[in-house]
mmCIF file of C-alpha atoms and ligand atoms in Angstrom:
data_model
loop_
_atom_site.group_PDB
_atom_site.id
_atom_site.type_symbol
_atom_site.label_atom_id
_atom_site.label_comp_id
_atom_site.label_asym_id
_atom_site.label_seq_id
_atom_site.Cartn_x
_atom_site.Cartn_y
_atom_site.Cartn_z
ATOM 1 C CA MET F 1 37.451 -0.815 80.434
ATOM 2 C CA PRO F 2 36.395 0.041 83.990
ATOM 3 C CA GLU F 3 39.287 1.298 86.094
ATOM 4 C CA LEU F 4 39.890 1.071 89.822
ATOM 5 C CA PRO F 5 37.522 3.902 90.859
ATOM 6 C CA GLU F 6 34.658 2.345 88.871
ATOM 7 C CA VAL F 7 35.267 -1.069 90.429
ATOM 8 C CA GLU F 8 35.489 0.443 93.914
ATOM 9 C CA THR F 9 32.220 2.284 93.285
ATOM 10 C CA VAL F 10 30.602 -1.000 92.216
ATOM 11 C CA ARG F 11 31.938 -2.640 95.388
ATOM 12 C CA ARG F 12 30.480 0.091 97.571
ATOM 13 C CA GLY F 13 27.128 -0.287 95.823
ATOM 14 C CA LEU F 14 27.028 -4.086 96.101
ATOM 15 C CA ALA F 15 28.451 -4.498 99.623
ATOM 16 C CA PRO F 16 25.297 -3.448 101.545
ATOM 17 C CA VAL F 17 23.188 -5.719 99.292
ATOM 18 C CA MET F 18 25.439 -8.795 99.421
ATOM 19 C CA GLU F 19 27.266 -8.793 102.754
ATOM 20 C CA GLY F 20 25.575 -11.047 105.294
ATOM 21 C CA ALA F 21 23.134 -12.473 102.719
ATOM 22 C CA ARG F 22 22.946 -16.088 101.589
ATOM 23 C CA PHE F 23 22.787 -17.274 97.983
ATOM 24 C CA ALA F 24 19.212 -18.609 97.730
ATOM 25 C CA LYS F 25 19.550 -19.546 94.053
ATOM 26 C CA VAL F 26 22.356 -19.125 91.493
ATOM 27 C CA VAL F 27 21.446 -19.182 87.796
ATOM 28 C CA LEU F 28 23.998 -19.373 84.959
ATOM 29 C CA ASN F 29 22.582 -18.588 81.541
ATOM 30 C CA ARG F 30 25.652 -19.850 79.683
ATOM 31 C CA ALA F 31 28.655 -22.093 80.308
ATOM 32 C CA ASP F 32 31.375 -19.463 80.045
ATOM 33 C CA LEU F 33 32.388 -15.819 79.990
ATOM 34 C CA ARG F 34 36.064 -15.142 79.236
ATOM 35 C CA TYR F 35 36.676 -18.535 80.871
ATOM 36 C CA PRO F 36 34.307 -21.439 81.553
ATOM 37 C CA PHE F 37 32.500 -21.122 84.887
ATOM 38 C CA PRO F 38 33.995 -23.386 87.550
ATOM 39 C CA LYS F 39 32.515 -26.865 87.798
ATOM 40 C CA ASP F 40 29.643 -26.991 90.303
ATOM 41 C CA PHE F 41 29.609 -23.168 90.435
ATOM 42 C CA ALA F 42 25.948 -22.882 91.502
ATOM 43 C CA LYS F 43 26.186 -25.832 93.891
ATOM 44 C CA ARG F 44 29.272 -24.413 95.658
ATOM 45 C CA LEU F 45 27.493 -21.100 96.292
ATOM 46 C CA THR F 46 23.887 -22.061 97.000
ATOM 47 C CA GLY F 47 23.021 -21.860 100.702
ATOM 48 C CA LYS F 48 26.361 -20.208 101.564
ATOM 49 C CA THR F 49 26.714 -16.761 103.151
ATOM 50 C CA ILE F 50 28.664 -13.811 101.749
ATOM 51 C CA ASP F 51 30.862 -12.803 104.676
ATOM 52 C CA GLY F 52 32.399 -9.750 103.016
ATOM 53 C CA LEU F 53 32.963 -8.028 99.687
ATOM 54 C CA GLY F 54 36.474 -6.683 99.096
ATOM 55 C CA ARG F 55 38.569 -5.518 96.171
ATOM 56 C CA ARG F 56 42.123 -6.077 94.937
ATOM 57 C CA ALA F 57 43.091 -3.963 91.911
ATOM 58 C CA LYS F 58 40.134 -4.420 89.541
ATOM 59 C CA TYR F 59 38.982 -7.723 91.060
ATOM 60 C CA LEU F 60 35.959 -7.931 93.348
ATOM 61 C CA LEU F 61 36.522 -10.578 96.029
ATOM 62 C CA ALA F 62 33.499 -12.016 97.849
ATOM 63 C CA ASP F 63 34.429 -14.109 100.884
ATOM 64 C CA ILE F 64 32.050 -17.073 101.049
ATOM 65 C CA SER F 65 31.243 -19.001 104.267
ATOM 66 C CA SER F 66 32.471 -22.227 102.605
ATOM 67 C CA GLY F 67 36.053 -20.887 102.593
ATOM 68 C CA ASP F 68 35.975 -20.047 98.887
ATOM 69 C CA VAL F 69 36.471 -16.583 97.446
ATOM 70 C CA LEU F 70 34.210 -15.606 94.545
ATOM 71 C CA VAL F 71 36.484 -13.560 92.256
ATOM 72 C CA MET F 72 34.591 -11.279 89.872
ATOM 73 C CA HIS F 73 36.071 -9.166 87.074
ATOM 74 C CA LEU F 74 34.077 -6.721 84.945
ATOM 75 C CA GLY F 75 36.231 -7.120 81.829
ATOM 76 C CA MET F 76 35.491 -4.497 79.166
ATOM 77 C CA SER F 77 31.723 -4.264 79.306
ATOM 78 C CA GLY F 78 30.525 -6.011 82.470
ATOM 79 C CA SER F 79 28.100 -4.432 84.933
ATOM 80 C CA PHE F 80 25.943 -5.497 87.845
ATOM 81 C CA ARG F 81 22.321 -4.574 88.392
ATOM 82 C CA VAL F 82 20.387 -4.971 91.612
ATOM 83 C CA PHE F 83 16.653 -5.727 91.571
ATOM 84 C CA ARG F 84 14.480 -5.495 94.646
ATOM 85 C CA ASP F 85 10.699 -5.688 94.232
ATOM 86 C CA ALA F 86 10.021 -3.443 91.220
ATOM 87 C CA ALA F 87 13.084 -1.242 91.686
ATOM 88 C CA GLU F 88 16.309 -1.617 89.744
ATOM 89 C CA ARG F 89 19.646 0.108 90.073
ATOM 90 C CA THR F 90 23.146 -0.142 88.625
ATOM 91 C CA PRO F 91 25.981 0.266 91.139
ATOM 92 C CA GLY F 92 28.966 2.082 89.735
ATOM 93 C CA ALA F 93 29.358 4.662 87.060
ATOM 94 C CA TYR F 94 31.192 4.151 83.818
ATOM 95 C CA TYR F 95 32.685 6.374 81.202
ATOM 96 C CA HIS F 96 31.277 4.116 78.494
ATOM 97 C CA ASP F 97 27.613 3.148 78.383
ATOM 98 C CA ARG F 98 26.430 -0.150 79.837
ATOM 99 C CA THR F 99 23.696 -2.184 78.188
ATOM 100 C CA LYS F 100 20.692 -3.493 80.087
ATOM 101 C CA HIS F 101 19.781 -5.987 77.375
ATOM 102 C CA ALA F 102 18.530 -9.088 79.202
ATOM 103 C CA ALA F 103 20.140 -11.363 76.588
ATOM 104 C CA HIS F 104 23.480 -10.409 78.200
ATOM 105 C CA ASP F 105 22.415 -11.204 81.780
ATOM 106 C CA HIS F 106 24.722 -14.192 82.141
ATOM 107 C CA VAL F 107 24.665 -14.680 85.928
ATOM 108 C CA VAL F 108 21.655 -14.169 88.199
ATOM 109 C CA LEU F 109 22.234 -14.306 91.959
ATOM 110 C CA HIS F 110 19.066 -14.607 94.077
ATOM 111 C CA LEU F 111 19.879 -13.553 97.629
ATOM 112 C CA SER F 112 18.152 -14.533 100.865
ATOM 113 C CA ASN F 113 17.379 -10.862 101.641
ATOM 114 C CA GLY F 114 15.137 -10.526 98.572
ATOM 115 C CA ASN F 115 17.672 -8.816 96.322
ATOM 116 C CA ILE F 116 18.504 -10.199 92.899
ATOM 117 C CA VAL F 117 21.951 -9.321 91.525
ATOM 118 C CA THR F 118 22.546 -9.831 87.798
ATOM 119 C CA PHE F 119 25.843 -9.733 85.939
ATOM 120 C CA ASN F 120 25.491 -8.407 82.385
ATOM 121 C CA ASP F 121 28.409 -8.551 79.942
ATOM 122 C CA PRO F 122 27.807 -8.242 76.177
ATOM 123 C CA ARG F 123 31.454 -8.677 75.186
ATOM 124 C CA ARG F 124 32.129 -11.409 77.766
ATOM 125 C CA PHE F 125 35.665 -10.379 78.733
ATOM 126 C CA GLY F 126 34.578 -10.499 82.368
ATOM 127 C CA PHE F 127 34.865 -13.624 84.472
ATOM 128 C CA MET F 128 33.962 -15.310 87.737
ATOM 129 C CA LYS F 129 36.130 -17.836 89.538
ATOM 130 C CA LEU F 130 35.828 -19.717 92.817
ATOM 131 C CA ILE F 131 39.140 -20.091 94.601
ATOM 132 C CA PRO F 132 39.812 -21.430 98.104
ATOM 133 C CA ARG F 133 40.831 -18.446 100.279
ATOM 134 C CA ARG F 134 44.133 -20.055 101.276
ATOM 135 C CA GLU F 135 45.141 -20.476 97.615
ATOM 136 C CA LEU F 136 44.184 -16.975 96.467
ATOM 137 C CA GLU F 137 47.599 -15.364 96.906
ATOM 138 C CA ASP F 138 49.187 -18.128 94.809
ATOM 139 C CA GLU F 139 46.915 -17.531 91.803
ATOM 140 C CA PRO F 140 49.019 -16.251 88.883
ATOM 141 C CA PHE F 141 46.715 -13.265 88.274
ATOM 142 C CA MET F 142 47.018 -12.197 91.929
ATOM 143 C CA ARG F 143 50.749 -12.812 92.220
ATOM 144 C CA ALA F 144 51.367 -10.553 89.215
ATOM 145 C CA LEU F 145 49.809 -7.539 90.920
ATOM 146 C CA GLY F 146 51.912 -4.706 92.280
ATOM 147 C CA PRO F 147 50.884 -2.575 95.266
ATOM 148 C CA GLU F 148 47.403 -1.094 95.641
ATOM 149 C CA PRO F 149 47.739 2.576 94.671
ATOM 150 C CA LEU F 150 45.667 3.727 97.662
ATOM 151 C CA GLY F 151 47.476 1.456 100.124
ATOM 152 C CA ASN F 152 50.290 2.466 102.473
ATOM 153 C CA ALA F 153 52.789 0.221 100.669
ATOM 154 C CA PHE F 154 52.541 2.432 97.579
ATOM 155 C CA ASP F 155 54.826 5.388 98.224
ATOM 156 C CA ALA F 156 57.565 7.316 96.419
ATOM 157 C CA ALA F 157 60.260 4.835 97.430
ATOM 158 C CA ALA F 158 58.275 1.838 96.151
ATOM 159 C CA LEU F 159 57.368 3.513 92.853
ATOM 160 C CA ALA F 160 60.924 4.704 92.262
ATOM 161 C CA GLN F 161 62.275 1.236 92.969
ATOM 162 C CA ALA F 162 59.802 -0.322 90.525
ATOM 163 C CA CYS F 163 60.756 2.197 87.802
ATOM 164 C CA ALA F 164 64.519 2.348 88.384
ATOM 165 C CA GLY F 165 66.376 1.297 85.257
ATOM 166 C CA LYS F 166 63.213 1.035 83.149
ATOM 167 C CA GLN F 167 63.760 2.352 79.630
ATOM 168 C CA THR F 168 60.019 2.332 78.816
ATOM 169 C CA SER F 169 57.942 5.513 78.934
ATOM 170 C CA LEU F 170 56.548 6.638 82.265
ATOM 171 C CA LYS F 171 53.048 6.093 80.888
ATOM 172 C CA ALA F 172 53.780 2.479 79.920
ATOM 173 C CA ALA F 173 55.314 1.843 83.352
ATOM 174 C CA LEU F 174 52.207 3.106 85.154
ATOM 175 C CA LEU F 175 49.974 0.870 83.014
ATOM 176 C CA ASP F 176 52.106 -2.144 83.997
ATOM 177 C CA GLN F 177 50.065 -3.895 86.714
ATOM 178 C CA ARG F 178 53.283 -5.179 88.351
ATOM 179 C CA VAL F 179 54.413 -1.590 89.005
ATOM 180 C CA VAL F 180 51.095 -0.441 90.473
ATOM 181 C CA ALA F 181 47.814 -2.372 90.370
ATOM 182 C CA GLY F 182 44.544 -1.179 88.891
ATOM 183 C CA LEU F 183 45.493 1.913 86.891
ATOM 184 C CA GLY F 184 44.266 2.267 83.305
ATOM 185 C CA ASN F 185 44.549 4.784 80.500
ATOM 186 C CA ILE F 186 42.228 7.467 81.897
ATOM 187 C CA TYR F 187 43.725 7.845 85.371
ATOM 188 C CA VAL F 188 47.322 7.511 84.184
ATOM 189 C CA CYS F 189 46.762 10.476 81.828
ATOM 190 C CA GLU F 190 45.050 12.445 84.590
ATOM 191 C CA ALA F 191 47.711 11.695 87.223
ATOM 192 C CA LEU F 192 50.595 12.634 84.913
ATOM 193 C CA ASN F 193 48.962 15.998 84.172
ATOM 194 C CA ARG F 194 48.442 16.700 87.869
ATOM 195 C CA ALA F 195 52.072 15.754 88.547
ATOM 196 C CA ARG F 196 53.253 17.884 85.571
ATOM 197 C CA LEU F 197 55.259 14.947 84.222
ATOM 198 C CA SER F 198 55.460 14.046 80.536
ATOM 199 C CA PRO F 199 53.999 10.643 79.588
ATOM 200 C CA LYS F 200 56.976 10.294 77.212
ATOM 201 C CA ARG F 201 59.622 10.696 79.931
ATOM 202 C CA LYS F 202 61.666 7.569 80.624
ATOM 203 C CA ALA F 203 60.294 5.711 83.651
ATOM 204 C CA SER F 204 63.809 5.484 85.117
ATOM 205 C CA THR F 205 63.940 9.271 85.583
ATOM 206 C CA ILE F 206 61.706 9.211 88.666
ATOM 207 C CA ALA F 207 64.486 7.353 90.501
ATOM 208 C CA LEU F 208 67.912 8.657 91.467
ATOM 209 C CA ARG F 209 71.025 6.814 90.330
ATOM 210 C CA SER F 210 71.041 5.023 93.688
ATOM 211 C CA GLY F 211 67.496 3.758 93.092
ATOM 212 C CA ALA F 212 66.069 6.076 95.763
ATOM 213 C CA ALA F 213 63.101 8.304 94.955
ATOM 214 C CA HIS F 214 63.543 11.468 92.925
ATOM 215 C CA GLU F 215 61.232 14.292 93.971
ATOM 216 C CA ARG F 216 59.224 13.472 90.806
ATOM 217 C CA ALA F 217 58.237 10.099 92.284
ATOM 218 C CA ALA F 218 56.708 11.758 95.351
ATOM 219 C CA ARG F 219 54.787 14.207 93.153
ATOM 220 C CA LEU F 220 53.504 11.349 91.013
ATOM 221 C CA VAL F 221 52.394 9.183 93.934
ATOM 222 C CA ASP F 222 50.516 12.139 95.446
ATOM 223 C CA ALA F 223 48.833 12.805 92.083
ATOM 224 C CA ILE F 224 47.806 9.153 91.596
ATOM 225 C CA LYS F 225 46.257 8.923 95.067
ATOM 226 C CA ALA F 226 44.493 12.278 94.657
ATOM 227 C CA VAL F 227 42.983 11.501 91.260
ATOM 228 C CA LEU F 228 41.712 8.082 92.411
ATOM 229 C CA ASN F 229 40.253 9.458 95.635
ATOM 230 C CA ASP F 230 38.524 12.262 93.764
ATOM 231 C CA ALA F 231 37.076 9.819 91.225
ATOM 232 C CA ILE F 232 35.829 7.435 93.928
ATOM 233 C CA ALA F 233 34.267 10.366 95.776
ATOM 234 C CA ALA F 234 32.490 11.376 92.567
ATOM 235 C CA GLY F 235 31.226 7.810 92.070
ATOM 236 C CA GLY F 236 33.481 6.496 89.332
ATOM 237 C CA SER F 237 34.239 8.246 86.119
ATOM 238 C CA SER F 238 30.607 8.472 85.165
ATOM 239 C CA LEU F 239 28.713 8.618 82.108
ATOM 240 C CA ARG F 240 25.924 9.132 79.944
ATOM 241 C CA ASP F 241 22.928 7.260 81.291
ATOM 242 C CA HIS F 242 24.202 5.440 84.309
ATOM 243 C CA ARG F 243 23.285 6.304 87.815
ATOM 244 C CA ARG F 244 24.906 5.551 91.111
ATOM 245 C CA THR F 245 23.104 3.476 93.705
ATOM 246 C CA ASP F 246 21.636 6.634 95.235
ATOM 247 C CA GLY F 247 20.313 7.800 91.871
ATOM 248 C CA GLU F 248 22.786 10.651 91.402
ATOM 249 C CA LEU F 249 24.742 10.816 88.192
ATOM 250 C CA GLY F 250 28.460 10.323 88.703
ATOM 251 C CA LEU F 251 30.112 13.541 87.642
ATOM 252 C CA PHE F 252 33.813 12.802 87.539
ATOM 253 C CA GLN F 253 33.973 12.966 83.750
ATOM 254 C CA HIS F 254 33.290 16.684 84.035
ATOM 255 C CA HIS F 255 36.462 16.902 86.093
ATOM 256 C CA PHE F 256 38.785 15.266 83.592
ATOM 257 C CA ARG F 257 41.721 17.596 83.151
ATOM 258 C CA VAL F 258 43.153 16.160 79.925
ATOM 259 C CA TYR F 259 41.485 12.837 79.102
ATOM 260 C CA ASP F 260 39.417 13.133 75.895
ATOM 261 C CA ARG F 261 40.045 16.915 75.850
ATOM 262 C CA GLU F 262 42.319 17.318 72.828
ATOM 263 C CA GLY F 263 42.580 20.982 71.758
ATOM 264 C CA GLN F 264 41.189 22.344 75.051
ATOM 265 C CA PRO F 265 43.168 24.631 77.352
ATOM 266 C CA CYS F 266 45.316 22.922 79.983
ATOM 267 C CA PRO F 267 43.712 23.421 83.430
ATOM 268 C CA THR F 268 47.030 23.875 85.271
ATOM 269 C CA PRO F 269 46.900 27.407 86.724
ATOM 270 C CA GLY F 270 49.069 29.820 84.742
ATOM 271 C CA CYS F 271 50.011 27.197 82.128
ATOM 272 C CA GLY F 272 48.182 28.479 79.042
ATOM 273 C CA GLY F 273 49.079 25.298 77.098
ATOM 274 C CA THR F 274 46.769 23.180 74.954
ATOM 275 C CA VAL F 275 45.913 19.525 75.542
ATOM 276 C CA ARG F 276 47.339 17.251 72.855
ATOM 277 C CA ARG F 277 46.611 13.659 71.892
ATOM 278 C CA ILE F 278 49.386 11.271 70.884
ATOM 279 C CA VAL F 279 49.436 7.474 70.515
ATOM 280 C CA GLN F 280 51.691 5.400 72.772
ATOM 281 C CA ASN F 281 51.728 1.600 72.589
ATOM 282 C CA GLY F 282 48.597 1.743 70.442
ATOM 283 C CA ARG F 283 46.553 3.799 72.900
ATOM 284 C CA SER F 284 45.647 7.485 73.098
ATOM 285 C CA THR F 285 47.577 9.639 75.521
ATOM 286 C CA PHE F 286 46.242 13.083 76.407
ATOM 287 C CA PHE F 287 48.716 15.553 77.912
ATOM 288 C CA CYS F 288 49.891 19.160 77.951
ATOM 289 C CA PRO F 289 53.334 19.601 76.336
ATOM 290 C CA ALA F 290 53.701 23.022 77.986
ATOM 291 C CA CYS F 291 53.637 22.046 81.684
ATOM 292 C CA GLN F 292 54.251 18.274 81.560
ATOM 293 C CA THR F 293 57.999 17.899 81.199
HETATM 294 ZN ZN1 LIG E 301 49.682 22.645 80.969
#
């Protein structure tokens, strides 16, 4: 599952290709992905200009000159490729491999600037929707999103308030998209290690009895922002055979502190602990029991 840094890396790769271009031709090779494509999908896009390409949580949002927003989600296995003349590149970098099998190229966007953008998704958990801009904020999937972790609204006070009284684990709270939008398993594990907080700790313990922020909330917010910024700077969490738009391999996976590193030494200076793997809510958690308390 791509996480926020991967999606942001994809956005940064696609923006220079798509922004300002018109859709010359839109080809759908099937009727649905996770959901059916909107009625008249190709007709509503063809001839229209892409005014901008933004992101909210893990959703890519292309503002179209018609007043619609093209919402794109990568799901589990989705990826974009850009073709121009004989050259091909894959924006973004993923921890898990992406296929290039043409049988999974479900959407082909021919742009007026000569670029062809394909959306490939073997497992088809991704989706595309067309929503009028003025209705976007009312969409259930948008309304359910908490603050952007890299935005100014996400601070210690906001996180503490969202976690106050929660009896769930801190890890489960951070995976809850209403608490903070766009975080997944990898970066939650990484942020908790940086903040030296146990994933098993009750979420409520980052708030004071009054609901105000405990010092732990400030540490955690700093760690979340730092780990995301580092991953975006490295081009997503990276991978085996995928390359960023400039041809460099994303290298963030070499910087994972705990994720997928069971049995390795904890990287916290002076800790000397060993990374352990446990299962919480059916998913692997990697953490250091020595310094994460
Ligand atoms: Zn440690």
